[in-house]
Short mmCIF file of C-alpha atoms and ligand atoms in Angstrom, two decimals:
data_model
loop_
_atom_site.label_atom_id
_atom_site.label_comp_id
_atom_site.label_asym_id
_atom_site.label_seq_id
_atom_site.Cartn_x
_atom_site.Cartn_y
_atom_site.Cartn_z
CA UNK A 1 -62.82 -172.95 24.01
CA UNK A 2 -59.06 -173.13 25.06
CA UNK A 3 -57.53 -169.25 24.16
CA UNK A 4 -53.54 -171.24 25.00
CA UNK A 5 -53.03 -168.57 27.04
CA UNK A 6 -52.08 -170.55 30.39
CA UNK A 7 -49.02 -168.87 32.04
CA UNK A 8 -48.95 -166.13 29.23
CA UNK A 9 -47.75 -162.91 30.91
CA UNK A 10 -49.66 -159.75 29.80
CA UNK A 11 -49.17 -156.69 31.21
CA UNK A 12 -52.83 -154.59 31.44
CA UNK A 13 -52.72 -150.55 32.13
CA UNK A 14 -54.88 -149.38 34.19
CA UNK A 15 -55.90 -153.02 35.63
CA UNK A 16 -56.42 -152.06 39.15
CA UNK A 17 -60.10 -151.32 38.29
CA UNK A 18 -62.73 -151.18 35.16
CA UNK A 19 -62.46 -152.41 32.03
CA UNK A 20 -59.15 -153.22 32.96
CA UNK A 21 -59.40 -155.58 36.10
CA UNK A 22 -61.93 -157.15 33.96
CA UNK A 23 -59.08 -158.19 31.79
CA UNK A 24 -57.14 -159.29 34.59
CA UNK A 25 -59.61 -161.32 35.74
CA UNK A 26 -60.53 -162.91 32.56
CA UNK A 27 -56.31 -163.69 32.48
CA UNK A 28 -56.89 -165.37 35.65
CA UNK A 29 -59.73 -167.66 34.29
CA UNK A 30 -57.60 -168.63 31.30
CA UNK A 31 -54.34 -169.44 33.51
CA UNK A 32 -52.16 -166.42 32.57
CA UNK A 33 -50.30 -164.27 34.35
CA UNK A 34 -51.84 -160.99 34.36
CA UNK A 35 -49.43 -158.40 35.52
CA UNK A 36 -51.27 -154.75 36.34
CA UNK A 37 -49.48 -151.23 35.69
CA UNK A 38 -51.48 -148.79 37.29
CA UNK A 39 -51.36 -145.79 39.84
CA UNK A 40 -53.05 -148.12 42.04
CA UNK A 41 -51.52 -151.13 44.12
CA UNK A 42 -53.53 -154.43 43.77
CA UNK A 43 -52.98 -156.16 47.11
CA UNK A 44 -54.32 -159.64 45.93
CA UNK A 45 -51.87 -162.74 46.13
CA UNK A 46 -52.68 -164.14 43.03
CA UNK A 47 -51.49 -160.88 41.23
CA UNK A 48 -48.37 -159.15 40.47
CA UNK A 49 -49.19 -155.68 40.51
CA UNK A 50 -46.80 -152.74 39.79
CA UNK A 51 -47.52 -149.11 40.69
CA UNK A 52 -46.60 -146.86 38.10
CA UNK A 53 -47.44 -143.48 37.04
CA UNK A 54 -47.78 -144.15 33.52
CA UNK A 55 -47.20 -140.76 32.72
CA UNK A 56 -43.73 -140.83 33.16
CA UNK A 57 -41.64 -142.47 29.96
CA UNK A 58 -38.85 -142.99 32.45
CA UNK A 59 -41.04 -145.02 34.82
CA UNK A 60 -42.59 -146.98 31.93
CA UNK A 61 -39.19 -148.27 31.15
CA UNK A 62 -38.42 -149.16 34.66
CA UNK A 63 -41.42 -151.28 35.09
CA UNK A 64 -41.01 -152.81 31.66
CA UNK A 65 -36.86 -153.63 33.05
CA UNK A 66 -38.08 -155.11 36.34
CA UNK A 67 -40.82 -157.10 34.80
CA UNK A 68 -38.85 -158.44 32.43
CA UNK A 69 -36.34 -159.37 34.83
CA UNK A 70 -38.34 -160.71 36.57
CA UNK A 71 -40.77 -163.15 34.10
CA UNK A 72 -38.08 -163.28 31.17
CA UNK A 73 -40.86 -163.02 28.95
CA UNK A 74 -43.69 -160.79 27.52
CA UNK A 75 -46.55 -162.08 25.83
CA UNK A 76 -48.80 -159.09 25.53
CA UNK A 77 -49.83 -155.88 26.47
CA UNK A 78 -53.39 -154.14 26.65
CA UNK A 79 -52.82 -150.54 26.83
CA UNK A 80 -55.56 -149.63 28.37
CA UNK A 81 -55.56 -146.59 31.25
CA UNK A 82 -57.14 -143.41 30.03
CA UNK A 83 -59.66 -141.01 31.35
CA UNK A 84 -62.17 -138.67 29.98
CA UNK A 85 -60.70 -135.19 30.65
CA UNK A 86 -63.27 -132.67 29.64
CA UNK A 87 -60.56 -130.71 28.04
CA UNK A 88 -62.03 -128.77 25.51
CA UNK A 89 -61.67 -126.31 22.31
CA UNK A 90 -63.57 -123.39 24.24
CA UNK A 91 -62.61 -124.93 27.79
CA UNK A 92 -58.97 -126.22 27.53
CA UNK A 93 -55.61 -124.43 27.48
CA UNK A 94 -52.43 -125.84 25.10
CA UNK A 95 -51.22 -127.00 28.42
CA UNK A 96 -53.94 -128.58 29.21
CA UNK A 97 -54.26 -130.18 25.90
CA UNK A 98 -50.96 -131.51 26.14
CA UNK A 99 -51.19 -133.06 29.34
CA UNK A 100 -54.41 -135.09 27.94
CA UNK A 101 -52.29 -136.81 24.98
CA UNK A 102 -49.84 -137.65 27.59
CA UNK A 103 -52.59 -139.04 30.04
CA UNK A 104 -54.16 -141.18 27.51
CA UNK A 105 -51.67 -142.03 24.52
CA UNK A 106 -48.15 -141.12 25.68
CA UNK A 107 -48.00 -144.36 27.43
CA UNK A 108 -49.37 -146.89 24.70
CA UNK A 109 -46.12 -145.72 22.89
CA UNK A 110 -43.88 -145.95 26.12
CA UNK A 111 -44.88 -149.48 27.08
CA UNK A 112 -44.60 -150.65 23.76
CA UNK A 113 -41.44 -149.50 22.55
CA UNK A 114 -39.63 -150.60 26.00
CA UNK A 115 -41.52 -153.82 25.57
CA UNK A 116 -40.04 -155.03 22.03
CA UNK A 117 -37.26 -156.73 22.38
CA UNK A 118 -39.38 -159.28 24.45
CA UNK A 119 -42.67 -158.60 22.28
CA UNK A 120 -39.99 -160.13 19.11
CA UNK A 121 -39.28 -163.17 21.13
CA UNK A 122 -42.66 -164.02 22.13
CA UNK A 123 -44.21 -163.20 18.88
CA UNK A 124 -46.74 -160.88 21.45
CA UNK A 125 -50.04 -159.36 20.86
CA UNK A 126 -51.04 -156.01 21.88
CA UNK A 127 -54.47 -155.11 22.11
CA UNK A 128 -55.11 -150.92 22.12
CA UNK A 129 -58.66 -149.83 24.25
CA UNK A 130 -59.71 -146.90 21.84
CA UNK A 131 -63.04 -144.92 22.62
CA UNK A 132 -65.79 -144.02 20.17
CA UNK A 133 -65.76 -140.76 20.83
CA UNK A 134 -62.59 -140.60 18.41
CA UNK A 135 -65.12 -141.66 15.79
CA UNK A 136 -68.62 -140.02 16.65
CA UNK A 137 -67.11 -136.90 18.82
CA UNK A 138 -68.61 -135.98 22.10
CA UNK A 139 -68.07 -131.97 22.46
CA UNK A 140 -65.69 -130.54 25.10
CA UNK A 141 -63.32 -132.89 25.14
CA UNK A 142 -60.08 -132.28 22.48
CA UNK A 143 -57.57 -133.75 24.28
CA UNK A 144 -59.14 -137.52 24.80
CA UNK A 145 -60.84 -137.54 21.86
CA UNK A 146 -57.35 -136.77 20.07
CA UNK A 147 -55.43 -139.44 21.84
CA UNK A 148 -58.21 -141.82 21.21
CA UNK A 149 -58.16 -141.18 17.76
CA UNK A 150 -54.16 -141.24 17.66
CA UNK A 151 -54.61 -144.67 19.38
CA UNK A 152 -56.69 -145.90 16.32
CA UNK A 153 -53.78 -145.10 13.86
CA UNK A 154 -51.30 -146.42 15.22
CA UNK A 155 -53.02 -149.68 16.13
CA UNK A 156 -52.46 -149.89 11.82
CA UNK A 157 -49.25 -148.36 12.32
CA UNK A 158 -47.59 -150.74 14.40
CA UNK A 159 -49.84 -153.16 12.60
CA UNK A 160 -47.52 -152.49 10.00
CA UNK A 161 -44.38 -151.82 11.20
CA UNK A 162 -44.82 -155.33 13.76
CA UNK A 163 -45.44 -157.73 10.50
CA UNK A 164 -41.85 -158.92 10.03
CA UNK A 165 -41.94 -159.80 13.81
CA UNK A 166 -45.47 -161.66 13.69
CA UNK A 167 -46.73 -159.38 16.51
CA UNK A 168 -50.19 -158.51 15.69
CA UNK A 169 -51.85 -155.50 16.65
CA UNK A 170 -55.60 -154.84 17.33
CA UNK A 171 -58.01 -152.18 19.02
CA UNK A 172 -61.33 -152.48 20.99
CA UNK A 173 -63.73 -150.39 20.96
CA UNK A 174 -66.08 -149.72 23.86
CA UNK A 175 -68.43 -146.71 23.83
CA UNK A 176 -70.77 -147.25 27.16
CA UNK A 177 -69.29 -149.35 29.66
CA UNK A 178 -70.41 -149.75 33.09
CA UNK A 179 -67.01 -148.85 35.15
CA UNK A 180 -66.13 -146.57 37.96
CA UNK A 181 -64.53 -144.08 35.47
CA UNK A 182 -67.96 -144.80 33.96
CA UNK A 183 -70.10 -143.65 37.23
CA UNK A 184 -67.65 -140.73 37.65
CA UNK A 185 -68.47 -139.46 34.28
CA UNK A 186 -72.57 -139.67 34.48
CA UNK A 187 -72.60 -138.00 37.92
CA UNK A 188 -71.62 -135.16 36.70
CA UNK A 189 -74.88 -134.55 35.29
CA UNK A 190 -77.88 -132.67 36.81
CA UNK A 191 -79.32 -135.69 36.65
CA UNK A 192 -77.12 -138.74 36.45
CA UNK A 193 -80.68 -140.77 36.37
CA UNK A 194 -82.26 -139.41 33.67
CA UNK A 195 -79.05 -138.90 31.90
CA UNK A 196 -78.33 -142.81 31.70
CA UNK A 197 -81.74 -143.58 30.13
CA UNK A 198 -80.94 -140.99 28.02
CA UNK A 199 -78.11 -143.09 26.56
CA UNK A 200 -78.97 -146.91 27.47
CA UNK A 201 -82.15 -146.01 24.84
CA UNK A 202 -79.93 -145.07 22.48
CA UNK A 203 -78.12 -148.52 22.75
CA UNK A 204 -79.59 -151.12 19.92
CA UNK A 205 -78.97 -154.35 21.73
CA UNK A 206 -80.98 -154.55 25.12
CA UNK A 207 -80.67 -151.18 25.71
CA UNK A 208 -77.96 -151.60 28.20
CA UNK A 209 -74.90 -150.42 28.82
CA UNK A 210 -71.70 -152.87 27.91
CA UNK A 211 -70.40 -155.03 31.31
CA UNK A 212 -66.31 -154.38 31.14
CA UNK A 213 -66.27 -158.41 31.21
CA UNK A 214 -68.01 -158.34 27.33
CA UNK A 215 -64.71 -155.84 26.08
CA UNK A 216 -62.72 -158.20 28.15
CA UNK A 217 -63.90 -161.23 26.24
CA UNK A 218 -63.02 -159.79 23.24
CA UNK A 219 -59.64 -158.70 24.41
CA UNK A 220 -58.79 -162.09 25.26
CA UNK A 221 -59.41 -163.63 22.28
CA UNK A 222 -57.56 -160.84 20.31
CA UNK A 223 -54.57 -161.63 22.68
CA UNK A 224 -55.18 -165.46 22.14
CA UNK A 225 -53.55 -167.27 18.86
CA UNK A 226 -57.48 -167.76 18.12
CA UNK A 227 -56.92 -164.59 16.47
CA UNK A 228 -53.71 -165.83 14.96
CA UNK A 229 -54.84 -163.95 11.48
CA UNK A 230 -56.41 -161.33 13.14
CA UNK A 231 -54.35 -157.83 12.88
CA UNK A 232 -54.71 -153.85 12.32
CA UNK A 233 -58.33 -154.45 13.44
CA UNK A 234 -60.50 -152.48 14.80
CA UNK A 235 -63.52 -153.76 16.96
CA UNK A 236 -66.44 -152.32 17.94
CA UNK A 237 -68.10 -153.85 21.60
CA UNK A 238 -70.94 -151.40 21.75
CA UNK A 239 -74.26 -153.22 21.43
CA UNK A 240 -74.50 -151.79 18.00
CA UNK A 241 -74.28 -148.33 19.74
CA UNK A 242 -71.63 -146.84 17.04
CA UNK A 243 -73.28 -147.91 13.70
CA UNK A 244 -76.57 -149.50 13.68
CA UNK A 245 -79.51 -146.91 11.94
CA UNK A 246 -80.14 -144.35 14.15
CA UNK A 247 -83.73 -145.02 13.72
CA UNK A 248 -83.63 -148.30 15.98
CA UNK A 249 -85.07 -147.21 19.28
P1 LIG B 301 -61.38 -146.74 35.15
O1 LIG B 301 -62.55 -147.44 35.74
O2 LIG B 301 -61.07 -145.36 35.59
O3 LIG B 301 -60.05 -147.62 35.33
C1 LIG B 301 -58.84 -147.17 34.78
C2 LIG B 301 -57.68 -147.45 35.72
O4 LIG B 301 -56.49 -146.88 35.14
C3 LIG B 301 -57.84 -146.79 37.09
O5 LIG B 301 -57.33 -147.64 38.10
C4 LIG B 301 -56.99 -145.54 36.95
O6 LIG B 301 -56.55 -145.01 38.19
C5 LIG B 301 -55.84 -146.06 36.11
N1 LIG B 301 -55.10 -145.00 35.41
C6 LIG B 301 -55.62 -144.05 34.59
N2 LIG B 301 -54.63 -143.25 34.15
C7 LIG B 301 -53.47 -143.71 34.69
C8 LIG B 301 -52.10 -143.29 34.62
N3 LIG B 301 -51.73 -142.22 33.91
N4 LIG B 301 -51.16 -143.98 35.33
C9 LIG B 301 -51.53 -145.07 36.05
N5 LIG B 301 -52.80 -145.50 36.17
C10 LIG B 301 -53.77 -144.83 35.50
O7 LIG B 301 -61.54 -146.69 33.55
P2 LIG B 301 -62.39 -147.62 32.54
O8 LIG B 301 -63.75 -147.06 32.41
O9 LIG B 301 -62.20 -149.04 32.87
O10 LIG B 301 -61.64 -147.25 31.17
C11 LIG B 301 -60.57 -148.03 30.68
C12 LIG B 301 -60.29 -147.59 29.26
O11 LIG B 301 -61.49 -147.74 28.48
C13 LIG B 301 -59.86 -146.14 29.14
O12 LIG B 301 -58.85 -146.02 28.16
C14 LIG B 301 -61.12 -145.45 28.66
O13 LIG B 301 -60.84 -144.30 27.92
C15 LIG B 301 -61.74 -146.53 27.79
N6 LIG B 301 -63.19 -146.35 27.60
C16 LIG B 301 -64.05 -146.52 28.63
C17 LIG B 301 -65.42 -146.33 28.38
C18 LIG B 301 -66.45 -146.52 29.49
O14 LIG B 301 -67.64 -146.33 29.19
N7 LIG B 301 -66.08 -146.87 30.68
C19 LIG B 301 -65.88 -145.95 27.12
C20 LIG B 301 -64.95 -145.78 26.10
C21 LIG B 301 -63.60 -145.98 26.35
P3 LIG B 301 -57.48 -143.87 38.93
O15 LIG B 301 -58.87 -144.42 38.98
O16 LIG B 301 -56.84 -143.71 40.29
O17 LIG B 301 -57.37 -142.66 38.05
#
């Protein structure tokens, strides 16, 4: 199927590696122009890559001037860069809690609101990467569960507020996704081994974890005017990991 999204510029957090490059390269495949906002520099000449530190509301609306100097357009934006802090009730700080919300849903806001104007014109779609920890919890980790959940209201907020504008608004949800942010995560464990077949049984469908090109799929489509009805959603790309009976081993 054609997802019309040849020369479509999108602009993907956290593209440089993951879920994210994924995206990117799923853009690619479809003819857009995937443009990547992350810490890391993507030396590849088919890219445009822009190193940011998304932290920073003042460097969000840099990038977001430059780029739309330079493209004259926007047609979407995946906020997707986040990490898995480990800051916790018992083990966190207010500092520390603070930072998290800024790390993982300070800049979905910043991109967004310096992206408008051009979001209007283009009649974008933005596409939020949530977590399902915001819906399950995971223990020990306030901070990214809070933004994650805080990235699942206002995908219905702007939702909302986008309607007169025709931008539509959506979320994907992965839960175990084979990533580097991914490996990072399990090696922490005694045993990262054991701890993975811990969790892959747990997954309904194949007992697998997710590849980052399956979310990507379904980003691209929610970015694509296939979706043109499609808004305030949120979608699940677990292999049933969030909701199926618990029972199903
Ligand atoms: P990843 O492999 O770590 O890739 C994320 C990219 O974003 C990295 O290049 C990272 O740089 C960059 N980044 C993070 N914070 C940034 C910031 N403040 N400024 C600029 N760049 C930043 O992560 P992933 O596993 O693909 O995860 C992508 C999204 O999916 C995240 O929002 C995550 O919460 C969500 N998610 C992932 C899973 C999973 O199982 N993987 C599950 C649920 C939700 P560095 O690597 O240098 O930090």
């Amino acid at each position: 199927m054609d997802l019309h999204l040849k020369h479509k510029v999108v602009l993907v957090s956290g593209g440089a590696r993951g879920i994210g490059r994924a995206v990117v390269d799923g853009l690619l495949e479809e003819s857009a122009v995937p443009v990547i906002l992350d810490k890391n520099y993507v030396q590849d000449a088919q890219l445009k890559s822009y190193q940011v530190d998304l932290t920073s509301a003042e460097a969000c609306r840099e990038v977001i001037t430059q780029i739309s100097n330079e493209f004259g357009i926007i047609d979407g934006i995946v906020n997707n860069a986040g990490f898995n802090d480990s800051i916790g009730l018992e083990k966190g700080t207010p500092e520390e809690f603070i930072q998290s919300l800024t790390n993982n849903i300070g800049h979905y806001y910043y991109l967004v609101h310096y992206a408008l104007p051009w979001l209007k014109k283009s009649k974008g779609s933005i596409v939020n990467i949530g977590s399902k920890t915001s819906v399950t919890g995971q223990g020990n980790t306030s901070g990214y569960v809070a933004a994650k959940g805080g990235i699942l209201a206002l995908t219905r907020e702007w939702a909302v507020e986008l309607l007169p504008y025709s931008i539509r608004v959506n979320a994907v949800i992965p839960a175990e996704v084979a990533t580097p942010l991914y490996e990072a995560w399990i090696n922490n464990f005694a045993d990262p081994k054991q701890k993975l077949q811990e969790i892959t049984r747990n997954i309904p469908l194949e007992h697998r974890l997710t590849k980052p090109e399956e979310i990507a799929a379904t980003v691209l489509f929610l970015l694509s005017d296939r979706s043109s009805h499609t808004t305030g959603q949120w979608i699940f790309v677990d292999g049933g990991y969030t909701h199926l009976d618990r029972s199903i081993r």
